[in-house]
Amino acid sequence: QVQLVESGGGLVQAGGSLRLSCAASGRIFSINGMGWYRQTPEKQRELVATITRGSSTNYADSVKGRFTISRDNAKNTVYLQMNSLKPEDTAVYYCNAEAKLNILTPWVDSWGQGTQVTVSS
């Protein structure tokens, strides 16, 4: 079982910055891709950014140039630096990781519990 714990959410004014962190723990053999998604009551969960083990990144068009995803493989941790925040970035942000528990098990997606980000205008 892989546990993902997010931190760093909160309330910020438009134009401000926040940094989210997500640490994976448990009986982890290896972690492949990691990423951040977000969801509001009005929308389905949507991709924000993903990063491979080799640090190749992918971003939603709405956050390109403002958000930066990074990871520390030694700490099984992924980060999301969010700059120039806008009210439309307000959402619950979820961490995702694709992990193996041992060499024989398949890759399995795990999700964190979510952290609220609120951007005031």
PDB file of N, CA, C and O in Angstrom, residues 6 20 33-40 44-51 58 69 80 82 89 91-97 109-111 114-115 117:
ATOM      1  N   GLU A   6      -0.265  15.145   0.947  1.00  0.00           N
ATOM      2  CA  GLU A   6      -0.015  16.468   0.386  1.00  0.00           C
ATOM      3  C   GLU A   6       0.067  17.511   1.487  1.00  0.00           C
ATOM      4  O   GLU A   6      -0.546  17.360   2.550  1.00  0.00           O
ATOM      5  N   LEU A  20       3.191  23.343  -3.312  1.00  0.00           N
ATOM      6  CA  LEU A  20       2.610  22.097  -2.813  1.00  0.00           C
ATOM      7  C   LEU A  20       3.682  21.014  -2.774  1.00  0.00           C
ATOM      8  O   LEU A  20       4.559  20.966  -3.648  1.00  0.00           O
ATOM      9  N   GLY A  33       5.673   7.526 -12.881  1.00  0.00           N
ATOM     10  CA  GLY A  33       5.182   8.895 -13.034  1.00  0.00           C
ATOM     11  C   GLY A  33       4.534   9.427 -11.767  1.00  0.00           C
ATOM     12  O   GLY A  33       3.968   8.678 -10.980  1.00  0.00           O
ATOM     13  N   MET A  34       4.652  10.733 -11.582  1.00  0.00           N
ATOM     14  CA  MET A  34       3.959  11.430 -10.492  1.00  0.00           C
ATOM     15  C   MET A  34       3.290  12.661 -11.084  1.00  0.00           C
ATOM     16  O   MET A  34       3.701  13.153 -12.151  1.00  0.00           O
ATOM     17  N   GLY A  35       2.271  13.149 -10.406  1.00  0.00           N
ATOM     18  CA  GLY A  35       1.594  14.292 -10.980  1.00  0.00           C
ATOM     19  C   GLY A  35       0.659  14.979 -10.019  1.00  0.00           C
ATOM     20  O   GLY A  35       0.426  14.516  -8.893  1.00  0.00           O
ATOM     21  N   TRP A  36       0.132  16.095 -10.489  1.00  0.00           N
ATOM     22  CA  TRP A  36      -0.857  16.876  -9.754  1.00  0.00           C
ATOM     23  C   TRP A  36      -2.102  17.048 -10.615  1.00  0.00           C
ATOM     24  O   TRP A  36      -1.997  17.322 -11.822  1.00  0.00           O
ATOM     25  N   TYR A  37      -3.242  16.898  -9.983  1.00  0.00           N
ATOM     26  CA  TYR A  37      -4.540  17.095 -10.618  1.00  0.00           C
ATOM     27  C   TYR A  37      -5.338  18.023  -9.721  1.00  0.00           C
ATOM     28  O   TYR A  37      -5.011  18.199  -8.547  1.00  0.00           O
ATOM     29  N   ARG A  38      -6.397  18.618 -10.270  1.00  0.00           N
ATOM     30  CA  ARG A  38      -7.247  19.470  -9.444  1.00  0.00           C
ATOM     31  C   ARG A  38      -8.707  19.285  -9.808  1.00  0.00           C
ATOM     32  O   ARG A  38      -9.023  18.863 -10.910  1.00  0.00           O
ATOM     33  N   GLN A  39      -9.562  19.617  -8.845  1.00  0.00           N
ATOM     34  CA  GLN A  39     -10.998  19.423  -9.033  1.00  0.00           C
ATOM     35  C   GLN A  39     -11.764  20.500  -8.292  1.00  0.00           C
ATOM     36  O   GLN A  39     -11.411  20.876  -7.169  1.00  0.00           O
ATOM     37  N   THR A  40     -12.817  20.988  -8.929  1.00  0.00           N
ATOM     38  CA  THR A  40     -13.764  21.897  -8.300  1.00  0.00           C
ATOM     39  C   THR A  40     -15.134  21.241  -8.316  1.00  0.00           C
ATOM     40  O   THR A  40     -15.354  20.271  -9.057  1.00  0.00           O
ATOM     41  N   GLN A  44     -14.911  18.180 -13.537  1.00  0.00           N
ATOM     42  CA  GLN A  44     -14.271  16.894 -13.256  1.00  0.00           C
ATOM     43  C   GLN A  44     -12.801  17.134 -12.925  1.00  0.00           C
ATOM     44  O   GLN A  44     -12.240  18.178 -13.247  1.00  0.00           O
ATOM     45  N   ARG A  45     -12.190  16.125 -12.310  1.00  0.00           N
ATOM     46  CA  ARG A  45     -10.766  16.224 -11.991  1.00  0.00           C
ATOM     47  C   ARG A  45      -9.971  16.393 -13.291  1.00  0.00           C
ATOM     48  O   ARG A  45     -10.196  15.670 -14.263  1.00  0.00           O
ATOM     49  N   GLU A  46      -9.057  17.342 -13.281  1.00  0.00           N
ATOM     50  CA  GLU A  46      -8.290  17.628 -14.484  1.00  0.00           C
ATOM     51  C   GLU A  46      -6.791  17.610 -14.187  1.00  0.00           C
ATOM     52  O   GLU A  46      -6.364  17.910 -13.070  1.00  0.00           O
ATOM     53  N   LEU A  47      -6.032  17.260 -15.209  1.00  0.00           N
ATOM     54  CA  LEU A  47      -4.581  17.225 -15.082  1.00  0.00           C
ATOM     55  C   LEU A  47      -4.036  18.647 -14.945  1.00  0.00           C
ATOM     56  O   LEU A  47      -4.461  19.551 -15.662  1.00  0.00           O
ATOM     57  N   VAL A  48      -3.102  18.813 -14.027  1.00  0.00           N
ATOM     58  CA  VAL A  48      -2.377  20.074 -13.895  1.00  0.00           C
ATOM     59  C   VAL A  48      -0.968  19.910 -14.472  1.00  0.00           C
ATOM     60  O   VAL A  48      -0.548  20.667 -15.343  1.00  0.00           O
ATOM     61  N   ALA A  49      -0.248  18.911 -13.955  1.00  0.00           N
ATOM     62  CA  ALA A  49       1.122  18.676 -14.419  1.00  0.00           C
ATOM     63  C   ALA A  49       1.543  17.267 -14.045  1.00  0.00           C
ATOM     64  O   ALA A  49       1.098  16.730 -13.026  1.00  0.00           O
ATOM     65  N   THR A  50       2.391  16.678 -14.872  1.00  0.00           N
ATOM     66  CA  THR A  50       2.959  15.371 -14.575  1.00  0.00           C
ATOM     67  C   THR A  50       4.462  15.399 -14.811  1.00  0.00           C
ATOM     68  O   THR A  50       4.975  16.258 -15.543  1.00  0.00           O
ATOM     69  N   ILE A  51       5.141  14.440 -14.179  1.00  0.00           N
ATOM     70  CA  ILE A  51       6.589  14.349 -14.319  1.00  0.00           C
ATOM     71  C   ILE A  51       6.990  12.886 -14.275  1.00  0.00           C
ATOM     72  O   ILE A  51       6.506  12.128 -13.437  1.00  0.00           O
ATOM     73  N   ASN A  58       4.978  17.562 -18.225  1.00  0.00           N
ATOM     74  CA  ASN A  58       3.841  17.881 -19.084  1.00  0.00           C
ATOM     75  C   ASN A  58       2.916  18.783 -18.271  1.00  0.00           C
ATOM     76  O   ASN A  58       2.685  18.524 -17.081  1.00  0.00           O
ATOM     77  N   ILE A  69       6.503  21.774 -11.968  1.00  0.00           N
ATOM     78  CA  ILE A  69       6.514  20.510 -11.235  1.00  0.00           C
ATOM     79  C   ILE A  69       7.945  19.996 -11.159  1.00  0.00           C
ATOM     80  O   ILE A  69       8.729  20.137 -12.105  1.00  0.00           O
ATOM     81  N   LEU A  80       4.920  21.087  -6.505  1.00  0.00           N
ATOM     82  CA  LEU A  80       4.294  21.939  -7.499  1.00  0.00           C
ATOM     83  C   LEU A  80       4.457  23.381  -7.037  1.00  0.00           C
ATOM     84  O   LEU A  80       3.833  23.793  -6.057  1.00  0.00           O
ATOM     85  N   MET A  82       3.609  27.051  -7.654  1.00  0.00           N
ATOM     86  CA  MET A  82       2.548  27.770  -8.347  1.00  0.00           C
ATOM     87  C   MET A  82       2.772  29.262  -8.175  1.00  0.00           C
ATOM     88  O   MET A  82       2.712  29.779  -7.047  1.00  0.00           O
ATOM     89  N   ASP A  89      -7.621  29.265 -10.460  1.00  0.00           N
ATOM     90  CA  ASP A  89      -6.800  28.153  -9.984  1.00  0.00           C
ATOM     91  C   ASP A  89      -7.362  27.558  -8.684  1.00  0.00           C
ATOM     92  O   ASP A  89      -6.860  26.528  -8.209  1.00  0.00           O
ATOM     93  N   ALA A  91      -9.121  25.344  -6.298  1.00  0.00           N
ATOM     94  CA  ALA A  91      -9.553  23.951  -6.453  1.00  0.00           C
ATOM     95  C   ALA A  91      -8.944  23.125  -5.324  1.00  0.00           C
ATOM     96  O   ALA A  91      -8.096  23.611  -4.563  1.00  0.00           O
ATOM     97  N   VAL A  92      -9.382  21.882  -5.245  1.00  0.00           N
ATOM     98  CA  VAL A  92      -8.682  20.901  -4.418  1.00  0.00           C
ATOM     99  C   VAL A  92      -7.629  20.232  -5.315  1.00  0.00           C
ATOM    100  O   VAL A  92      -7.962  19.744  -6.398  1.00  0.00           O
ATOM    101  N   TYR A  93      -6.409  20.236  -4.866  1.00  0.00           N
ATOM    102  CA  TYR A  93      -5.296  19.684  -5.643  1.00  0.00           C
ATOM    103  C   TYR A  93      -4.941  18.303  -5.091  1.00  0.00           C
ATOM    104  O   TYR A  93      -4.738  18.134  -3.889  1.00  0.00           O
ATOM    105  N   TYR A  94      -4.866  17.340  -6.004  1.00  0.00           N
ATOM    106  CA  TYR A  94      -4.585  15.955  -5.635  1.00  0.00           C
ATOM    107  C   TYR A  94      -3.255  15.513  -6.228  1.00  0.00           C
ATOM    108  O   TYR A  94      -2.961  15.777  -7.399  1.00  0.00           O
ATOM    109  N   CYS A  95      -2.503  14.791  -5.419  1.00  0.00           N
ATOM    110  CA  CYS A  95      -1.254  14.192  -5.855  1.00  0.00           C
ATOM    111  C   CYS A  95      -1.531  12.778  -6.371  1.00  0.00           C
ATOM    112  O   CYS A  95      -2.393  12.068  -5.831  1.00  0.00           O
ATOM    113  N   ASN A  96      -0.809  12.385  -7.394  1.00  0.00           N
ATOM    114  CA  ASN A  96      -0.941  11.051  -7.979  1.00  0.00           C
ATOM    115  C   ASN A  96       0.442  10.438  -8.174  1.00  0.00           C
ATOM    116  O   ASN A  96       1.390  11.144  -8.522  1.00  0.00           O
ATOM    117  N   ALA A  97       0.534   9.140  -7.956  1.00  0.00           N
ATOM    118  CA  ALA A  97       1.800   8.435  -8.205  1.00  0.00           C
ATOM    119  C   ALA A  97       1.508   7.040  -8.724  1.00  0.00           C
ATOM    120  O   ALA A  97       0.567   6.378  -8.265  1.00  0.00           O
ATOM    121  N   ASP A 109      -1.907   2.998  -9.585  1.00  0.00           N
ATOM    122  CA  ASP A 109      -2.104   4.418  -9.298  1.00  0.00           C
ATOM    123  C   ASP A 109      -2.561   4.625  -7.864  1.00  0.00           C
ATOM    124  O   ASP A 109      -3.471   3.942  -7.394  1.00  0.00           O
ATOM    125  N   SER A 110      -1.960   5.581  -7.194  1.00  0.00           N
ATOM    126  CA  SER A 110      -2.400   5.975  -5.859  1.00  0.00           C
ATOM    127  C   SER A 110      -2.677   7.469  -5.852  1.00  0.00           C
ATOM    128  O   SER A 110      -2.077   8.230  -6.624  1.00  0.00           O
ATOM    129  N   TRP A 111      -3.590   7.885  -4.949  1.00  0.00           N
ATOM    130  CA  TRP A 111      -3.984   9.286  -4.849  1.00  0.00           C
ATOM    131  C   TRP A 111      -3.865   9.772  -3.417  1.00  0.00           C
ATOM    132  O   TRP A 111      -4.109   9.028  -2.464  1.00  0.00           O
ATOM    133  N   GLY A 114      -5.917  15.147  -1.002  1.00  0.00           N
ATOM    134  CA  GLY A 114      -6.244  16.459  -1.549  1.00  0.00           C
ATOM    135  C   GLY A 114      -5.902  17.587  -0.605  1.00  0.00           C
ATOM    136  O   GLY A 114      -5.974  17.426   0.625  1.00  0.00           O
ATOM    137  N   THR A 115      -5.541  18.728  -1.174  1.00  0.00           N
ATOM    138  CA  THR A 115      -5.261  19.925  -0.383  1.00  0.00           C
ATOM    139  C   THR A 115      -5.922  21.116  -1.082  1.00  0.00           C
ATOM    140  O   THR A 115      -5.843  21.263  -2.306  1.00  0.00           O
ATOM    141  N   VAL A 117      -6.612  24.750  -2.364  1.00  0.00           N
ATOM    142  CA  VAL A 117      -5.949  25.988  -2.762  1.00  0.00           C
ATOM    143  C   VAL A 117      -7.039  26.990  -3.109  1.00  0.00           C
ATOM    144  O   VAL A 117      -7.895  26.712  -3.958  1.00  0.00           O
TER     145      VAL A 117
END
